[in-house]
mmCIF file of C-alpha atoms in Angstrom:
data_model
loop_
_atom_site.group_PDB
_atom_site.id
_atom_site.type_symbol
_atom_site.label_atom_id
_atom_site.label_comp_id
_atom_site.label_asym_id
_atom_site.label_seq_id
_atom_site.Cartn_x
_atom_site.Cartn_y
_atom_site.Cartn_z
ATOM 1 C CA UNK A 21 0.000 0.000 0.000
ATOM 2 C CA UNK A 22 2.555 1.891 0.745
ATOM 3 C CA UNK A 23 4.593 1.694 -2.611
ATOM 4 C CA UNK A 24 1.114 2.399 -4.326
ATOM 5 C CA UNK A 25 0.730 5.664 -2.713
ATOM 6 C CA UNK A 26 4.428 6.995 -3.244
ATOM 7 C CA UNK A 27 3.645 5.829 -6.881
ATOM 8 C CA UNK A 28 0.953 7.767 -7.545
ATOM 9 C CA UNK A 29 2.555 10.872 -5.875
ATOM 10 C CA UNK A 30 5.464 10.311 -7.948
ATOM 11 C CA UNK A 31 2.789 9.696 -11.322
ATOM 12 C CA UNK A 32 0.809 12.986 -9.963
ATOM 13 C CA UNK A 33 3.849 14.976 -9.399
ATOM 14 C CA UNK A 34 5.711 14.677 -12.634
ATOM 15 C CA UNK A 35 2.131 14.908 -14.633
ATOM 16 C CA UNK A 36 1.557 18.225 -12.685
ATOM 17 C CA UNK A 37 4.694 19.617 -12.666
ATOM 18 C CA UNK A 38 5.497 23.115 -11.058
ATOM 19 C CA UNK A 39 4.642 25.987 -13.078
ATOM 20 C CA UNK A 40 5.602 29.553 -12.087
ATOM 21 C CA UNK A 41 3.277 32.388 -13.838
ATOM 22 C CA UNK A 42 4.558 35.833 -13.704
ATOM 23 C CA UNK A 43 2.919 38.886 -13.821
ATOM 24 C CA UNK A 44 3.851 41.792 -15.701
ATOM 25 C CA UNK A 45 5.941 44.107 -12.627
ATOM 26 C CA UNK A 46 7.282 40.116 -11.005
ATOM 27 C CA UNK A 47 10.532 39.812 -13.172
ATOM 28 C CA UNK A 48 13.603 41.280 -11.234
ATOM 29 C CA UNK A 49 17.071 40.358 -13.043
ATOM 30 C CA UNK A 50 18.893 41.032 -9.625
ATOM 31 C CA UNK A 51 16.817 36.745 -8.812
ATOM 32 C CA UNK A 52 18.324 35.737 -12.136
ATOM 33 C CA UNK A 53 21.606 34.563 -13.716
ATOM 34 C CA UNK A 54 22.098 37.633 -15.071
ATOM 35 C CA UNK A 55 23.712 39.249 -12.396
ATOM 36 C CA UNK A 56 26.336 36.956 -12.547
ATOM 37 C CA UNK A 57 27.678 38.827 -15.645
ATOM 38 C CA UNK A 58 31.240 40.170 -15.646
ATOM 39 C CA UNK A 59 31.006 42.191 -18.595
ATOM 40 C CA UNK A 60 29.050 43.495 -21.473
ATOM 41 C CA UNK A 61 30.338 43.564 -24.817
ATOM 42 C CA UNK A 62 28.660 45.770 -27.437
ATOM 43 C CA UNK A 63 29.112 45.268 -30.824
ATOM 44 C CA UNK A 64 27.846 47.501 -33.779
ATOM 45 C CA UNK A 65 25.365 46.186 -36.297
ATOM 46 C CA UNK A 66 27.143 45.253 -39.831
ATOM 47 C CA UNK A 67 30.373 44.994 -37.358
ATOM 48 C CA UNK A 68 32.081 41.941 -35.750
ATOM 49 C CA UNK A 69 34.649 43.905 -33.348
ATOM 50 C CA UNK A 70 33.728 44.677 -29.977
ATOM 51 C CA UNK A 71 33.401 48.725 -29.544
ATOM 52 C CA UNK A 72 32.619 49.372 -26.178
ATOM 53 C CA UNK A 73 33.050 46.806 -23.107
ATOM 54 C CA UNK A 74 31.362 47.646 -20.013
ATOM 55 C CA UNK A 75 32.635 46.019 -17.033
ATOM 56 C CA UNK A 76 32.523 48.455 -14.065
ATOM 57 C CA UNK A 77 30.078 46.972 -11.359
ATOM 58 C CA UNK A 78 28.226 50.155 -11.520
ATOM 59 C CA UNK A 79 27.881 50.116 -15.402
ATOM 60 C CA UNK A 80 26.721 46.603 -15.178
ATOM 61 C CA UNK A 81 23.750 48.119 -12.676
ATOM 62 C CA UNK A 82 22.654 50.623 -14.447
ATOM 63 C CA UNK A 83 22.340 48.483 -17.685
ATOM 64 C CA UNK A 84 20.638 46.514 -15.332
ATOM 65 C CA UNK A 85 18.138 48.923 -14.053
ATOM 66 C CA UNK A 86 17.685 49.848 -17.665
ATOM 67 C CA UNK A 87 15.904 46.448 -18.448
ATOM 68 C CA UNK A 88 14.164 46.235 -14.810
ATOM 69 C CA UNK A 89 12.374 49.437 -16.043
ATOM 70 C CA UNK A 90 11.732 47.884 -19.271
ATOM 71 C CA UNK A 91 10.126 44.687 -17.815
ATOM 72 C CA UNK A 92 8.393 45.737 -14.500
ATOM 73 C CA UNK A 93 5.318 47.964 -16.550
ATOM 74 C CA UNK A 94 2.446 46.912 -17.701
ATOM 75 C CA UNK A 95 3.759 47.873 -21.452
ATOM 76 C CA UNK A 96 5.994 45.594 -22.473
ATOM 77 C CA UNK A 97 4.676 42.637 -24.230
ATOM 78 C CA UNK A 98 6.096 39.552 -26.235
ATOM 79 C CA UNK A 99 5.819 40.361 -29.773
ATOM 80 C CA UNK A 100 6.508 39.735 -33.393
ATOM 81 C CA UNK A 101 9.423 41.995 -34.998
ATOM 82 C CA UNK A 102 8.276 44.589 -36.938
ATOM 83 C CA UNK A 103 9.074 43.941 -41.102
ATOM 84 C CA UNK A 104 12.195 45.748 -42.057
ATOM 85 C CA UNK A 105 13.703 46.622 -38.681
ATOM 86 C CA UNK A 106 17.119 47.417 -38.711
ATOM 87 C CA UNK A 107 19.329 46.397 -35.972
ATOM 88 C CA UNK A 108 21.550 49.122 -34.656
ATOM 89 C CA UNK A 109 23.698 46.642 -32.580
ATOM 90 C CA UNK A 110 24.040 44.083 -30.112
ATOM 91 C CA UNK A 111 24.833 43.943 -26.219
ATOM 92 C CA UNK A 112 26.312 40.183 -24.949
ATOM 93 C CA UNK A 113 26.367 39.645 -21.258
ATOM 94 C CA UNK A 114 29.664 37.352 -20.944
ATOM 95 C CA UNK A 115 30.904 36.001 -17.738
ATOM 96 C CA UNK A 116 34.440 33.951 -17.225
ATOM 97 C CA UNK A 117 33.450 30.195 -17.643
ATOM 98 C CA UNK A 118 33.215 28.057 -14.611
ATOM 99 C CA UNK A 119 36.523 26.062 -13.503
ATOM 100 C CA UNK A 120 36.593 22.238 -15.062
ATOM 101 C CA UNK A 121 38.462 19.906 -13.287
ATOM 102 C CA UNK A 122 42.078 19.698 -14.238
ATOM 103 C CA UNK A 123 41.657 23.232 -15.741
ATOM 104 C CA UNK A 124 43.949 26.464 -14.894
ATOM 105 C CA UNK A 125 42.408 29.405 -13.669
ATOM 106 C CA UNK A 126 44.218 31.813 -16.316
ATOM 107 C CA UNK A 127 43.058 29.154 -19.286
ATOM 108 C CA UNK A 128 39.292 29.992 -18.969
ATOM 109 C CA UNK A 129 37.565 32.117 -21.581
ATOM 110 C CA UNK A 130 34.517 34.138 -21.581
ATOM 111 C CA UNK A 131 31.193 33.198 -22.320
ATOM 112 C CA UNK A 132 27.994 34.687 -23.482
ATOM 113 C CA UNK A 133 25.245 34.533 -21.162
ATOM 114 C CA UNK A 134 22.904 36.353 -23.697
ATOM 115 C CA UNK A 135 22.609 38.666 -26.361
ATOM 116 C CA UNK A 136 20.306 41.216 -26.898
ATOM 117 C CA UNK A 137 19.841 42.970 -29.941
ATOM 118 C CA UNK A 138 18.396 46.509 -30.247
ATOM 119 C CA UNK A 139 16.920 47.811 -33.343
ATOM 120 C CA UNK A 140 16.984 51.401 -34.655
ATOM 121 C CA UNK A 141 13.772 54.009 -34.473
ATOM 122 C CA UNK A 142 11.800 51.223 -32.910
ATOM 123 C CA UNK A 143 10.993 49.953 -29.025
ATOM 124 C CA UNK A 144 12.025 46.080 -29.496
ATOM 125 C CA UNK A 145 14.706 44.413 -28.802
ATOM 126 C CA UNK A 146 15.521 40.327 -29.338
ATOM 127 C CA UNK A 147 16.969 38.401 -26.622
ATOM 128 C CA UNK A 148 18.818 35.501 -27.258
ATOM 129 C CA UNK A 149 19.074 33.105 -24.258
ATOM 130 C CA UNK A 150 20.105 29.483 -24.385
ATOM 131 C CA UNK A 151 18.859 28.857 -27.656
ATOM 132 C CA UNK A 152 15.573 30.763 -27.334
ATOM 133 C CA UNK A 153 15.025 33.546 -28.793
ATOM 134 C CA UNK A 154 12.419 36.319 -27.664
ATOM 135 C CA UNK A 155 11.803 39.421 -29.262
ATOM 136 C CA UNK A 156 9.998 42.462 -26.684
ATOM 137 C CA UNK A 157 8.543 45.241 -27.393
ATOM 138 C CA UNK A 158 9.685 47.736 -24.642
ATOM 139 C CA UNK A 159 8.086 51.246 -23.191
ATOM 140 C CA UNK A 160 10.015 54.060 -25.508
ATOM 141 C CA UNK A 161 12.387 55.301 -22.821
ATOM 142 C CA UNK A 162 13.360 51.815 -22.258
ATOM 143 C CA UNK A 163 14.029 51.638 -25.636
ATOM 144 C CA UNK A 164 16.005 54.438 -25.928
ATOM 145 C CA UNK A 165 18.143 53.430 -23.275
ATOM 146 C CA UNK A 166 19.195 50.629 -24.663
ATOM 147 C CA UNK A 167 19.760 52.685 -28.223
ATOM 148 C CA UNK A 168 21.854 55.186 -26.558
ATOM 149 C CA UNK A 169 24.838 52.348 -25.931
ATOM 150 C CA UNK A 170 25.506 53.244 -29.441
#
């Protein structure tokens, strides 16, 4: 009896599965792995050299509180890009890579986290994460935030 009932909580508990719904104003990037960036690398649309490489704590913050602002209104939404938007760069989150047994601490690279990419004249941006990739449409001074890092 005994087995039957730590089956069915097992059956009931892997059909069910844990599902986490946020509301619009519930996403905070401080809870996330994004704070575990080291640096931001932005690169220039049409361009494969890194311009501009952000890796002040304080920098890291603001961009930070720049996308905060951008996903804690009611405005943003998922969303389809817009026919002929042009990007006008992108901005990687990196971070060194984690230490593999048998590995030297000066032999580790850096790694992209994410990427987003920001588009000219209009409030989206694309984020690339792990393979998925979202594209938001942001409140306009979000939006220009994120424009003004180039």
């Amino acid at each position: 009896m005994k087995k039957l009932i730590v089956s069915i909580s097992l059956c009931a508990l892997l059909l069910c599965g844990c599902q986490v719904v946020l509301a619009p104003g519930a996403y905070d990037l401080h809870s996330d792995g994004l704070t575990k960036a080291e640096a931001l690398h932005i690169v220039p649309a049409g361009s494969s050299e890194v311009t501009q490489v952000l890796d002040d704590p304080a920098e890291l913050d603001a961009f930070s509180r720049i996308l905060n602002d951008a996903v804690e209104t009611d405005d943003w939404a998922m969303s389809s890009l817009p026919h002929g938007a042009v990007p006008l760069g992108t901005i990687t989150y990196t971070q060194t890579e984690t230490l593999k047994l048998g590995q030297r601490p000066e032999e580790r690279q850096m790694e992209a986290l994410c990427v987003f990419t920001v588009y000219q004249d209009i409030p989206y941006t694309t984020l690339e994460l792990n393979g998925l990739r979202l594209t938001l449409q942001l409140p306009e001074p979000s939006a220009a935030a994120l424009r003004a890092y180039f």
